[in-house]
Short mmCIF file of C-alpha atoms and ligand atoms in Angstrom, two decimals:
data_model
loop_
_atom_site.label_atom_id
_atom_site.label_comp_id
_atom_site.label_asym_id
_atom_site.label_seq_id
_atom_site.Cartn_x
_atom_site.Cartn_y
_atom_site.Cartn_z
CA MET A 1 8.40 19.01 9.15
CA ASN A 2 7.17 17.90 5.74
CA PRO A 3 5.84 14.36 5.54
CA LEU A 4 8.08 11.85 3.76
CA LEU A 5 5.25 10.96 1.36
CA GLU A 6 2.49 13.26 0.18
CA VAL A 7 -0.13 12.14 -2.33
CA ASP A 8 -2.58 14.90 -3.22
CA GLY A 9 -5.73 14.52 -5.30
CA LEU A 10 -4.29 11.75 -7.45
CA VAL A 11 -6.47 10.72 -10.40
CA VAL A 12 -5.42 7.73 -12.52
CA ASP A 13 -7.33 6.16 -15.43
CA TYR A 14 -6.76 2.90 -17.29
CA GLY A 15 -8.51 3.66 -20.54
CA ARG A 16 -12.11 4.34 -19.56
CA ALA A 17 -11.73 2.84 -16.10
CA ARG A 18 -10.97 5.27 -13.29
CA ALA A 19 -8.72 3.59 -10.71
CA LEU A 20 -7.92 6.61 -8.53
CA ASP A 21 -10.47 9.40 -8.17
CA GLY A 22 -8.65 11.97 -6.07
CA ALA A 23 -6.60 9.92 -3.60
CA ASP A 24 -4.79 11.65 -0.73
CA LEU A 25 -2.22 10.07 1.57
CA ARG A 26 0.40 11.37 3.97
CA VAL A 27 3.14 9.31 5.59
CA ALA A 28 5.66 10.71 8.06
CA ALA A 29 9.20 9.41 8.47
CA GLY A 30 9.28 6.10 10.32
CA GLN A 31 5.49 5.56 10.22
CA THR A 32 3.91 2.26 9.21
CA VAL A 33 0.67 2.76 7.30
CA GLY A 34 -1.68 -0.03 6.26
CA VAL A 35 -3.74 0.82 3.18
CA VAL A 36 -6.85 -1.37 3.18
CA GLY A 37 -9.93 -1.72 1.01
CA GLU A 38 -11.80 -4.17 -1.17
CA SER A 39 -10.43 -5.53 -4.41
CA GLY A 40 -10.43 -2.83 -7.08
CA SER A 41 -10.44 0.08 -4.61
CA GLY A 42 -7.14 1.32 -6.07
CA LYS A 43 -4.51 0.13 -3.58
CA SER A 44 -2.03 -1.24 -6.13
CA THR A 45 -2.47 1.77 -8.39
CA LEU A 46 -1.72 4.09 -5.48
CA GLY A 47 1.33 2.03 -4.48
CA ALA A 48 2.70 1.93 -8.02
CA ALA A 49 2.16 5.67 -8.49
CA ILE A 50 4.41 6.38 -5.49
CA GLY A 51 7.38 5.12 -7.49
CA ARG A 52 5.94 6.06 -10.89
CA LEU A 53 5.76 2.35 -11.60
CA LEU A 54 2.29 2.43 -13.17
CA PRO A 55 1.63 0.13 -16.13
CA ARG A 56 1.97 1.69 -19.56
CA GLN A 57 -1.77 1.99 -20.15
CA ALA A 58 -2.28 4.04 -16.97
CA ARG A 59 -2.72 7.81 -17.30
CA VAL A 60 -2.28 10.27 -14.47
CA GLU A 61 -5.05 12.81 -15.06
CA ALA A 62 -4.49 15.01 -12.03
CA GLY A 63 -2.75 15.22 -8.70
CA GLU A 64 0.69 15.13 -7.23
CA VAL A 65 3.05 12.64 -5.53
CA ARG A 66 5.93 13.99 -3.46
CA VAL A 67 8.62 11.90 -1.78
CA ALA A 68 10.81 13.95 0.58
CA GLY A 69 9.48 17.01 -1.22
CA GLU A 70 10.44 15.79 -4.72
CA ARG A 71 7.67 15.78 -7.30
CA VAL A 72 7.81 12.16 -8.45
CA LEU A 73 5.53 12.59 -11.46
CA ALA A 74 7.61 15.48 -12.82
CA LEU A 75 11.11 14.01 -12.41
CA ARG A 76 13.34 13.31 -15.38
CA PRO A 77 14.20 9.61 -15.87
CA ALA A 78 17.68 9.87 -14.32
CA GLU A 79 16.32 11.75 -11.30
CA LEU A 80 13.55 9.20 -10.94
CA ARG A 81 16.08 6.34 -10.93
CA ARG A 82 18.13 8.15 -8.29
CA LEU A 83 15.04 8.72 -6.14
CA ARG A 84 13.98 5.08 -6.40
CA ARG A 85 17.49 3.88 -5.59
CA SER A 86 18.16 6.24 -2.73
CA ARG A 87 14.80 6.54 -1.00
CA LEU A 88 12.34 3.87 -2.13
CA GLY A 89 11.94 0.11 -1.91
CA PHE A 90 9.17 -2.05 -3.38
CA VAL A 91 7.94 -5.57 -2.70
CA PHE A 92 5.08 -7.09 -4.65
CA GLN A 93 2.70 -9.98 -4.25
CA ASP A 94 4.64 -12.22 -6.62
CA PRO A 95 8.25 -12.35 -5.43
CA ILE A 96 9.46 -13.95 -8.65
CA ALA A 97 8.28 -10.84 -10.51
CA SER A 98 10.72 -8.64 -8.56
CA LEU A 99 13.69 -10.95 -9.18
CA ASP A 100 15.77 -11.35 -12.33
CA PRO A 101 15.24 -14.96 -13.46
CA THR A 102 18.56 -15.07 -15.33
CA MET A 103 20.80 -14.01 -12.45
CA ARG A 104 21.91 -15.82 -9.32
CA VAL A 105 20.56 -14.32 -6.08
CA GLY A 106 24.02 -13.36 -4.78
CA ARG A 107 24.84 -11.40 -7.91
CA GLN A 108 21.51 -9.52 -7.79
CA LEU A 109 22.26 -8.48 -4.23
CA ARG A 110 25.83 -7.46 -5.07
CA LEU A 111 24.49 -5.18 -7.81
CA VAL A 112 22.31 -3.35 -5.29
CA LEU A 113 24.96 -3.30 -2.57
CA GLY A 114 27.74 -2.22 -4.92
CA ARG A 115 26.16 1.16 -5.25
CA THR A 116 25.72 1.68 -1.54
CA GLY A 117 28.85 -0.11 -0.39
CA ARG A 118 27.08 -1.52 2.65
CA ASP A 119 27.17 -5.00 4.24
CA ASP A 120 28.01 -8.01 2.17
CA VAL A 121 25.61 -10.44 0.58
CA ALA A 122 25.74 -13.02 3.37
CA ALA A 123 24.83 -10.43 5.99
CA GLN A 124 21.90 -9.18 3.91
CA LEU A 125 20.59 -12.72 3.46
CA ALA A 126 21.05 -13.45 7.17
CA ARG A 127 18.91 -10.39 7.98
CA VAL A 128 15.97 -12.03 6.22
CA GLY A 129 16.69 -15.41 7.80
CA LEU A 130 18.35 -17.04 4.79
CA ASP A 131 21.57 -19.05 4.67
CA ALA A 132 23.89 -17.57 2.04
CA ASP A 133 25.59 -20.92 1.39
CA ARG A 134 22.28 -22.30 0.15
CA VAL A 135 20.72 -19.26 -1.44
CA ALA A 136 23.39 -16.97 -2.92
CA SER A 137 24.28 -19.32 -5.77
CA ALA A 138 20.66 -20.23 -6.56
CA TYR A 139 18.52 -18.86 -9.37
CA PRO A 140 15.12 -17.43 -8.32
CA HIS A 141 13.12 -20.37 -9.75
CA GLN A 142 15.06 -22.74 -7.49
CA LEU A 143 13.65 -21.07 -4.36
CA SER A 144 10.35 -21.69 -2.58
CA GLY A 145 7.81 -18.84 -2.60
CA GLY A 146 8.69 -17.88 0.98
CA MET A 147 12.44 -17.89 0.27
CA ALA A 148 11.99 -15.90 -2.95
CA GLN A 149 9.93 -13.29 -1.08
CA ARG A 150 12.67 -13.03 1.57
CA VAL A 151 15.21 -12.42 -1.19
CA ALA A 152 12.93 -9.76 -2.71
CA ILE A 153 12.71 -8.13 0.73
CA ALA A 154 16.49 -8.30 1.17
CA LEU A 155 16.89 -6.58 -2.21
CA ALA A 156 14.30 -3.91 -1.39
CA MET A 157 15.81 -3.22 2.04
CA ALA A 158 19.52 -3.55 1.13
CA ALA A 159 20.00 0.18 0.65
CA SER A 160 17.91 1.04 3.77
CA PRO A 161 15.20 2.96 1.89
CA GLU A 162 13.28 5.72 3.64
CA LEU A 163 10.01 4.30 2.34
CA LEU A 164 9.07 0.70 1.58
CA VAL A 165 5.93 0.11 -0.49
CA ALA A 166 4.74 -3.44 0.09
CA ASP A 167 1.84 -4.57 -2.13
CA GLU A 168 0.33 -7.70 -0.55
CA PRO A 169 3.81 -9.22 -0.20
CA THR A 170 2.51 -12.26 1.64
CA ALA A 171 -0.74 -12.99 -0.20
CA SER A 172 0.78 -15.92 -2.10
CA LEU A 173 2.40 -17.51 0.97
CA ASP A 174 0.92 -20.00 3.39
CA ALA A 175 -0.18 -18.75 6.79
CA GLN A 176 2.91 -19.77 8.81
CA VAL A 177 5.43 -18.39 6.34
CA ARG A 178 3.30 -15.26 5.96
CA GLU A 179 3.69 -14.22 9.59
CA LYS A 180 7.44 -14.89 9.54
CA VAL A 181 7.94 -12.84 6.39
CA LEU A 182 5.92 -9.97 7.88
CA ASP A 183 8.00 -10.18 11.07
CA VAL A 184 11.11 -9.79 8.91
CA VAL A 185 9.74 -6.82 6.96
CA PHE A 186 8.58 -4.90 10.01
CA ALA A 187 11.71 -5.66 12.05
CA LEU A 188 14.04 -4.55 9.24
CA ALA A 189 12.02 -1.39 8.71
CA ALA A 190 11.99 -0.58 12.43
CA GLY A 191 15.76 -1.09 12.59
CA ALA A 192 16.43 1.15 9.60
CA GLY A 193 13.81 3.80 10.41
CA THR A 194 12.06 2.95 7.15
CA SER A 195 8.44 4.04 6.69
CA ILE A 196 6.10 1.37 5.33
CA VAL A 197 3.08 1.71 3.08
CA TRP A 198 1.56 -1.75 3.26
CA LEU A 199 -1.26 -2.39 0.81
CA SER A 200 -3.36 -5.23 2.14
CA HIS A 201 -6.69 -7.02 2.33
CA ASP A 202 -5.77 -8.37 5.73
CA LEU A 203 -7.36 -5.88 8.11
CA PRO A 204 -6.61 -7.79 11.33
CA ALA A 205 -2.91 -8.08 10.39
CA VAL A 206 -2.78 -4.38 9.54
CA ALA A 207 -4.42 -3.61 12.89
CA ARG A 208 -1.74 -5.61 14.70
CA ARG A 209 1.26 -4.19 12.90
CA CYS A 210 0.64 -0.66 11.61
CA ASP A 211 0.68 2.71 13.40
CA ARG A 212 -1.83 4.15 10.98
CA VAL A 213 -4.54 2.94 8.63
CA ALA A 214 -5.80 4.45 5.37
CA VAL A 215 -9.07 3.02 4.07
CA MET A 216 -9.65 3.13 0.31
CA TYR A 217 -12.99 3.10 -1.46
CA GLY A 218 -13.72 3.93 -5.08
CA GLY A 219 -10.20 5.22 -5.71
CA ARG A 220 -10.10 7.60 -2.74
CA VAL A 221 -8.73 7.34 0.78
CA VAL A 222 -12.03 7.74 2.62
CA GLU A 223 -10.63 7.56 6.14
CA SER A 224 -7.16 7.76 7.67
CA GLY A 225 -5.70 8.09 11.12
CA PRO A 226 -4.11 6.11 13.96
CA ALA A 227 -4.91 2.39 13.55
CA ALA A 228 -6.60 2.02 16.94
CA ALA A 229 -8.84 5.04 16.34
CA VAL A 230 -9.81 4.18 12.75
CA LEU A 231 -10.59 0.54 13.49
CA GLY A 232 -11.92 1.00 17.03
CA ALA A 233 -14.11 4.04 16.42
CA PRO A 234 -14.53 4.52 12.66
CA ALA A 235 -15.56 7.92 11.36
CA HIS A 236 -16.66 6.69 7.91
CA PRO A 237 -19.57 4.27 7.38
CA TYR A 238 -17.49 2.19 4.96
CA THR A 239 -14.72 1.72 7.55
CA ALA A 240 -17.33 0.57 10.04
CA ALA A 241 -18.71 -1.98 7.56
CA LEU A 242 -15.22 -3.16 6.68
CA ALA A 243 -14.13 -3.47 10.31
CA ALA A 244 -17.28 -5.38 11.15
CA SER A 245 -16.65 -7.79 8.29
CA ALA A 246 -13.13 -8.63 9.54
CA PRO A 247 -12.92 -8.08 13.29
CA ALA A 248 -9.46 -7.44 14.70
CA ALA A 249 -9.82 -10.54 16.89
CA ALA A 250 -10.07 -12.79 13.84
CA PRO A 251 -7.24 -15.31 13.45
CA PRO A 252 -4.26 -14.30 11.29
CA GLY A 253 -4.76 -14.60 7.56
CA VAL A 254 -8.52 -14.15 7.50
CA ARG A 255 -9.42 -12.20 4.38
CA LEU A 256 -12.14 -9.58 4.31
CA ARG A 257 -15.67 -10.81 3.95
CA PRO A 258 -17.26 -8.53 1.44
CA VAL A 259 -19.38 -5.68 2.69
CA PRO A 260 -22.98 -6.15 1.43
CA GLY A 261 -23.48 -4.71 -2.06
CA ARG A 262 -20.99 -4.20 -4.84
CA PRO A 263 -18.02 -1.87 -5.08
CA PRO A 264 -18.31 0.89 -7.69
CA VAL A 265 -16.88 0.65 -11.18
CA LEU A 266 -15.92 4.20 -12.10
CA THR A 267 -15.53 5.51 -15.62
CA GLY A 268 -14.99 9.11 -14.55
CA PRO A 269 -15.21 11.23 -11.43
CA SER A 270 -17.77 10.01 -8.94
CA PRO A 271 -20.43 12.74 -8.80
CA GLY A 272 -21.00 12.25 -5.09
CA CYS A 273 -19.86 9.79 -2.45
CA ALA A 274 -18.96 6.51 -4.17
CA PHE A 275 -20.27 4.56 -1.16
CA GLU A 276 -23.76 6.08 -1.42
CA PRO A 277 -25.52 3.05 -3.02
CA ARG A 278 -24.35 0.83 -0.13
CA CYS A 279 -24.45 3.29 2.73
CA PRO A 280 -27.13 2.86 5.41
CA PHE A 281 -26.69 6.53 6.40
CA ALA A 282 -26.94 8.10 2.94
CA GLU A 283 -28.83 11.35 2.46
CA GLU A 284 -29.92 13.08 -0.72
CA ARG A 285 -26.77 15.18 -1.14
CA CYS A 286 -24.56 12.07 -0.86
CA ALA A 287 -25.31 11.03 -4.46
CA VAL A 288 -24.57 14.44 -5.95
CA GLU A 289 -21.97 16.18 -3.75
CA ARG A 290 -18.42 14.90 -3.41
CA PRO A 291 -17.52 14.80 0.28
CA ALA A 292 -14.57 16.92 1.41
CA PRO A 293 -12.31 15.75 4.25
CA VAL A 294 -13.69 16.25 7.74
CA ARG A 295 -11.61 15.98 10.89
CA VAL A 296 -13.31 13.74 13.45
CA GLY A 297 -11.29 13.01 16.58
CA GLU A 298 -7.91 11.77 15.37
CA GLN A 299 -9.19 10.80 11.94
CA ASP A 300 -9.81 12.44 8.59
CA ALA A 301 -12.92 11.13 6.84
CA LEU A 302 -14.51 11.82 3.45
CA CYS A 303 -18.15 11.71 4.53
CA HIS A 304 -20.82 14.41 4.63
CA ARG A 305 -22.15 12.96 7.85
CA ALA A 306 -18.88 12.09 9.62
CA ALA A 307 -19.37 14.74 12.31
CA ASP A 308 -22.99 13.87 13.17
CA LEU A 309 -22.34 10.11 13.04
CA THR A 310 -19.67 10.35 15.76
CA GLY A 311 -20.22 7.52 18.19
CA GLU A 312 -22.98 5.98 16.03
CA LEU A 313 -20.75 3.74 13.91
CA GLU A 314 -20.31 0.63 15.97
CA VAL A 315 -17.87 -2.07 15.05
CA VAL A 316 -19.71 -5.32 15.62
CA ALA A 317 -16.98 -7.82 16.51
N1 ATP B 401 -3.48 -2.68 -15.84
C1 ATP B 401 -4.77 -2.36 -15.72
N2 ATP B 401 -5.55 -2.16 -16.81
C2 ATP B 401 -6.85 -1.81 -16.70
N3 ATP B 401 -7.48 -1.63 -15.54
C3 ATP B 401 -6.78 -1.81 -14.41
C4 ATP B 401 -5.39 -2.19 -14.44
N4 ATP B 401 -4.95 -2.30 -13.17
C5 ATP B 401 -6.01 -2.00 -12.39
N5 ATP B 401 -7.11 -1.72 -13.12
C6 ATP B 401 -8.43 -1.31 -12.60
O1 ATP B 401 -8.25 -0.22 -11.72
C7 ATP B 401 -9.02 -0.36 -10.55
C8 ATP B 401 -8.12 -0.35 -9.34
O2 ATP B 401 -7.31 -1.49 -9.38
P1 ATP B 401 -6.14 -1.79 -8.32
O3 ATP B 401 -5.41 -2.97 -8.82
O4 ATP B 401 -5.37 -0.55 -8.07
O5 ATP B 401 -7.00 -2.14 -7.02
P2 ATP B 401 -6.55 -2.98 -5.73
O6 ATP B 401 -7.22 -2.28 -4.58
O7 ATP B 401 -5.09 -3.13 -5.69
O8 ATP B 401 -7.27 -4.38 -5.94
P3 ATP B 401 -6.80 -5.81 -5.39
O9 ATP B 401 -7.18 -5.82 -3.95
O10 ATP B 401 -7.60 -6.76 -6.20
O11 ATP B 401 -5.33 -5.95 -5.60
C9 ATP B 401 -9.81 -1.64 -10.74
O12 ATP B 401 -11.07 -1.30 -11.23
C10 ATP B 401 -9.04 -2.42 -11.75
O13 ATP B 401 -9.87 -3.24 -12.51
S1 SF4 B 402 -21.12 10.77 2.43
FE1 SF4 B 402 -23.18 9.96 2.67
S2 SF4 B 402 -23.22 8.06 1.46
FE2 SF4 B 402 -21.08 8.63 1.77
S3 SF4 B 402 -20.47 7.52 3.57
FE3 SF4 B 402 -21.12 9.53 4.28
S4 SF4 B 402 -23.29 9.27 4.78
FE4 SF4 B 402 -22.70 7.50 3.55
MG1 MG B 403 -3.85 -4.75 -5.60
#
């Protein structure tokens, strides 16, 4: 069976800055995938590209995005709207940004539901733990951050999308609300059979909630596979450094401590492995040859040495 989402060799530039440098990602129906990586690694760009929601100044230079086999980047505007409406949902870091400030919450929900003819507004709000009597007649700015994010989630999930792209949906919320909102997202998705691509800094939370993990570095997915395998026995030196900097046993909400050294700033294709300047295992070819994917155990890793480093990359908790 074809995966629900296929991203192949995606290259995206913002002017001279290269945000994605050949990113690959596969998500099967019903899977929850956490996409992790340092700031600037390309997570948001990848997430936006899935729905062709990239900012105006972004240019797709190469690659392909398919959702249920449809070539997202080639669709005509009407087809794109249909695809977004019928198969995709999005939640972003700032909930207010996904809501219409001029429209009461109930009306916004009715607009989404009208097309699908499903449950009524009160039921949708109840699913995200909100009381319709209080919330339906409110404008977005009258809600707290946590309530507004729940409304954004209700809107994104109202039509039971096949794929929800969640870009740090809880980063602006305090720790207690954050866990509750995540509970809501993952429970709704599990109930509806919705796949999740969750873009996040929060490695321990991803480890707890996601089936699979994709690790981004320098605009590429450098390692992907089942969460326990990727985080427990990394195949890529960057994953090992990342996992060591934010052990899975850390309390909820801990953000990644930076890996020593600086992330790359690309202005074109990386000539070799983008992690080479920071990698303790680098060899000569690493600076000049782009690594191709290697299968190691249950993981795929973009590292010349992935096979001979098997078992060497310890996660220091
Ligand atoms: N609108 C934009 N204009 C110019 N450059 C951008 C824009 N958005 C992102 N970039 C650049 O593209 C690269 C990837 O950014 P992106 O936002 O996708 O990373 P991210 O992993 O989501 O980071 P963060 O964890 O901080 O959200 C970065 O170098 C960033 O500076
Ligand atoms: S390809 Fe080379 S530099 Fe890159 S992670 Fe592997 S060993 Fe390190
Ligand atoms: Mg981002």
